[in-house]
Amino acid sequence: MKKPLMAGNWKMNKTIAESVSFVRMLKTAVSDVKDIEVLICPTFICVNAVYNEVKGSNINVGAQDLFWEEKGSFTGEVSAFMLKDAGCSYVLVGHSERRQHFGEVDKTVNKKVKAALLNDIVPIVCVGETLREREENTTFKVIEKQVKESLPDLSQEEASKLVIAYEPVWAIGTGKTATPQQAQEVHAFIRERYSQLYKDAADNVRILYGGSVKPDNISELMKQPDIDGGLVGGASLEVESFVKLVKHSKN
Ligand code: PGA
């Protein structure tokens, strides 16, 4: 049985003090939640402070990116090994903002996925089409390429541990959510294509939806058979709305 996951992606927001105070409140508010996994992904410099605050609770900590080498002369980078040491159990990989602004491509996503898994960190691999690609009817082609090229060469066991996030780029931070039907259609497609790569893992792999997820659209999204949780930007920045997402996302 897949346990749904509600992940907050804070992007480049919150100081250390703000991050710690947020999770202190969140910890109390979700202490009774058992049937859904809760994850917060703060900036690199806040990861350890957040981890120290939530240690022993039901809140997991993740990073927003990583570099695939373990250590060495890679100025500005942080490795999976270091993230593990700082308390991360998850890491986002290939978020569309990394692809758009920082030159992330499927090949580097794959290296990062492998480095994360090697260090016992669950990668959340983001895929999604732009508005132009949707309008040109190439959504499925784009998604298929991203799935096949960012996720090759894994064992069936590794393949069932990772998480995929479908985030249509046109829905991120725009207030435009994919309809539950549009999202379900792509989620089912991702699962089907993933099963061509990893037959035994596809049924169990969790596929999150991301893109303007809010308390008022979460329950319809979560009713879809292939939606196993949410990856949330804007609505994860306030304790109240994030708690609503966690509590309303029960199937
Ligand atoms: P959003 O961001 O919820 O603000 O649309 C989602 C994301 O980028 O992960």
XYZ file of C-alpha atoms and ligand atoms in Angstrom:
260
model
C 0.000 0.000 0.000
C 1.437 3.364 -1.037
C 1.528 6.000 1.676
C 0.640 9.398 0.198
C 3.256 12.137 0.500
C 2.637 15.852 0.989
C 5.812 17.776 0.258
C 6.429 21.483 0.761
C 8.983 23.029 -1.592
C 9.965 26.321 0.002
C 12.208 27.327 -2.934
C 14.340 30.392 -2.060
C 12.234 31.507 0.899
C 12.601 31.758 4.698
C 15.547 32.516 6.974
C 16.823 29.972 9.479
C 14.720 31.532 12.258
C 11.596 31.568 10.074
C 12.126 27.980 8.975
C 12.569 26.702 12.531
C 9.579 28.606 13.836
C 7.420 27.253 10.981
C 8.267 23.615 11.656
C 7.841 24.085 15.388
C 4.202 25.037 14.743
C 3.761 22.407 12.025
C 5.060 19.663 14.322
C 2.266 20.269 16.812
C -0.399 20.713 14.155
C 0.309 17.426 12.356
C 1.386 15.286 15.319
C -1.774 13.162 14.965
C -1.268 12.495 11.244
C -0.329 8.905 10.526
C -1.704 8.020 7.124
C 0.269 10.550 5.117
C 3.957 11.358 5.000
C 4.873 14.997 5.590
C 7.958 16.541 4.037
C 9.491 20.019 4.117
C 12.231 21.049 1.683
C 13.898 24.241 2.928
C 17.007 25.895 1.456
C 20.333 24.120 1.953
C 21.376 26.420 4.796
C 18.197 25.734 6.763
C 18.115 21.956 6.330
C 20.053 21.053 9.454
C 18.307 23.559 11.738
C 14.925 22.271 10.526
C 16.056 18.675 11.003
C 17.110 19.367 14.596
C 13.692 20.849 15.308
C 11.664 17.964 13.805
C 13.865 15.028 14.816
C 11.712 12.286 16.331
C 8.473 13.745 14.891
C 6.539 12.632 11.810
C 8.028 15.413 9.647
C 10.719 14.553 7.106
C 13.297 16.956 5.746
C 14.482 17.189 2.152
C 16.742 19.387 0.042
C 15.875 21.064 -3.260
C 18.880 19.867 -5.258
C 22.230 18.061 -4.905
C 25.450 17.390 -6.781
C 26.341 13.837 -7.759
C 29.994 13.712 -6.632
C 30.647 12.880 -2.995
C 33.243 15.611 -2.299
C 35.996 17.624 -3.954
C 36.610 20.775 -5.954
C 33.048 21.663 -6.927
C 32.615 25.197 -5.609
C 29.091 25.967 -4.510
C 27.799 22.398 -4.642
C 26.426 20.082 -1.937
C 26.606 16.281 -2.149
C 24.094 13.586 -1.256
C 26.518 12.380 1.402
C 26.440 15.834 3.039
C 22.655 16.075 2.777
C 22.308 12.742 4.532
C 24.635 13.966 7.261
C 22.504 17.110 7.664
C 19.322 15.078 8.156
C 17.757 14.824 4.696
C 15.737 11.783 3.775
C 14.433 13.231 0.483
C 15.771 15.491 -2.257
C 14.074 17.189 -5.209
C 15.789 16.512 -8.515
C 15.174 18.169 -11.878
C 12.627 20.728 -10.710
C 11.507 22.800 -13.711
C 13.074 25.923 -12.191
C 16.432 24.102 -12.152
C 15.858 23.013 -15.756
C 14.791 26.536 -16.801
C 17.322 28.731 -14.985
C 20.268 26.491 -14.137
C 20.799 24.224 -17.126
C 19.537 20.986 -15.569
C 19.022 18.259 -18.180
C 17.803 14.652 -18.026
C 21.345 13.290 -18.040
C 22.366 15.269 -14.959
C 19.050 14.403 -13.301
C 19.926 10.729 -13.727
C 23.349 11.179 -12.102
C 21.753 13.000 -9.177
C 19.067 10.316 -8.770
C 21.734 7.623 -8.541
C 23.833 9.624 -6.058
C 20.794 10.205 -3.852
C 19.787 6.526 -3.852
C 23.355 5.463 -3.097
C 23.223 7.610 0.032
C 19.830 6.322 1.095
C 18.011 9.529 0.188
C 14.744 9.300 -1.754
C 14.878 11.431 -4.904
C 11.700 13.191 -6.014
C 12.178 13.463 -9.746
C 10.224 16.286 -11.374
C 8.864 16.156 -14.906
C 6.391 18.364 -16.742
C 5.612 20.149 -19.994
C 5.633 23.888 -20.726
C 2.548 25.756 -21.908
C 3.904 25.814 -25.444
C 4.454 22.057 -25.416
C 0.901 21.482 -24.168
C -0.521 23.776 -26.823
C 1.494 21.992 -29.484
C 0.098 18.662 -28.252
C 3.518 17.310 -27.378
C 2.859 16.796 -23.649
C 3.079 13.000 -23.777
C 6.170 13.040 -25.964
C 7.940 15.446 -23.616
C 6.983 13.498 -20.506
C 7.988 10.180 -22.066
C 11.423 11.574 -22.944
C 11.914 13.001 -19.448
C 10.909 9.725 -17.779
C 13.029 7.550 -20.049
C 16.110 9.773 -20.031
C 16.194 10.851 -16.416
C 15.398 7.450 -14.930
C 17.384 4.742 -16.748
C 19.793 2.144 -15.265
C 18.240 1.601 -11.849
C 17.548 -1.669 -10.077
C 13.885 -2.629 -9.575
C 14.379 -1.949 -5.876
C 15.788 1.546 -6.471
C 13.060 2.182 -9.008
C 10.331 1.473 -6.466
C 11.904 3.711 -3.803
C 12.019 6.927 -5.768
C 9.154 9.362 -6.171
C 8.078 11.067 -9.405
C 6.431 14.498 -9.423
C 4.356 15.637 -12.376
C 4.478 19.416 -12.437
C 3.121 21.077 -15.570
C 5.323 24.174 -15.894
C 2.318 26.316 -16.849
C 0.679 25.511 -13.516
C 3.642 26.352 -11.259
C 3.122 29.539 -9.297
C 0.491 30.716 -11.779
C -2.667 29.878 -9.867
C -3.699 27.698 -12.835
C -3.991 24.110 -11.669
C -4.311 21.211 -14.049
C -7.811 19.795 -13.717
C -7.919 16.522 -11.777
C -8.672 14.796 -15.116
C -5.741 16.415 -16.920
C -3.429 15.468 -14.054
C -4.754 11.897 -13.809
C -4.304 11.390 -17.554
C -0.614 12.296 -17.353
C -0.053 10.401 -14.078
C -1.484 7.224 -15.617
C 0.717 7.749 -18.655
C 3.823 8.187 -16.467
C 3.025 4.988 -14.567
C 2.512 3.088 -17.788
C 5.781 4.312 -19.314
C 7.602 3.665 -16.052
C 6.316 0.087 -16.127
C 8.080 -0.371 -19.468
C 11.337 0.464 -17.677
C 10.638 -1.171 -14.311
C 7.822 -3.656 -14.510
C 7.830 -4.570 -10.819
C 8.175 -1.024 -9.500
C 5.581 0.920 -11.437
C 2.545 -0.052 -9.368
C 4.215 1.050 -6.171
C 6.007 4.176 -7.279
C 4.447 7.316 -5.837
C 3.573 10.021 -8.346
C 2.935 13.464 -6.863
C 1.092 16.291 -8.559
C 2.523 19.808 -8.339
C 1.428 23.151 -9.737
C -0.758 25.573 -7.762
C -1.936 22.928 -5.305
C -4.154 24.641 -2.725
C -6.480 23.618 0.105
C -9.484 24.080 -2.187
C -8.275 21.795 -4.975
C -6.362 19.126 -3.055
C -9.201 16.720 -2.298
C -10.323 16.397 -5.920
C -6.735 15.833 -7.016
C -6.168 13.218 -4.324
C -9.262 11.278 -5.405
C -7.557 10.382 -8.678
C -6.264 6.806 -8.724
C -2.753 7.672 -9.902
C -2.158 10.761 -7.749
C -0.229 9.783 -4.633
C 0.382 13.174 -3.063
C 1.375 16.749 -3.750
C 4.483 18.852 -4.280
C 3.537 22.301 -3.089
C 5.303 25.640 -3.474
C 3.266 28.751 -2.591
C 0.712 27.052 -0.327
C 3.479 25.426 1.740
C 4.832 28.781 2.925
C 2.045 29.354 5.463
C 1.525 26.880 8.293
C -2.259 27.114 8.054
C -2.546 26.282 4.375
C 0.083 23.546 4.508
C -1.650 21.884 7.453
C -4.926 22.020 5.500
C -3.222 20.300 2.590
C -1.850 17.573 4.826
C -5.214 17.001 6.488
C -7.401 17.221 3.408
C -5.352 14.970 1.296
C -6.658 11.758 2.767
C -8.055 9.484 0.153
P 3.388 26.104 -6.674
O 4.846 25.442 -6.905
O 2.646 25.226 -5.716
O 3.688 27.469 -6.079
O 2.738 26.185 -7.998
C 4.993 24.054 -7.038
C 6.428 23.689 -7.282
O 7.133 24.414 -8.013
O 6.918 22.663 -6.761
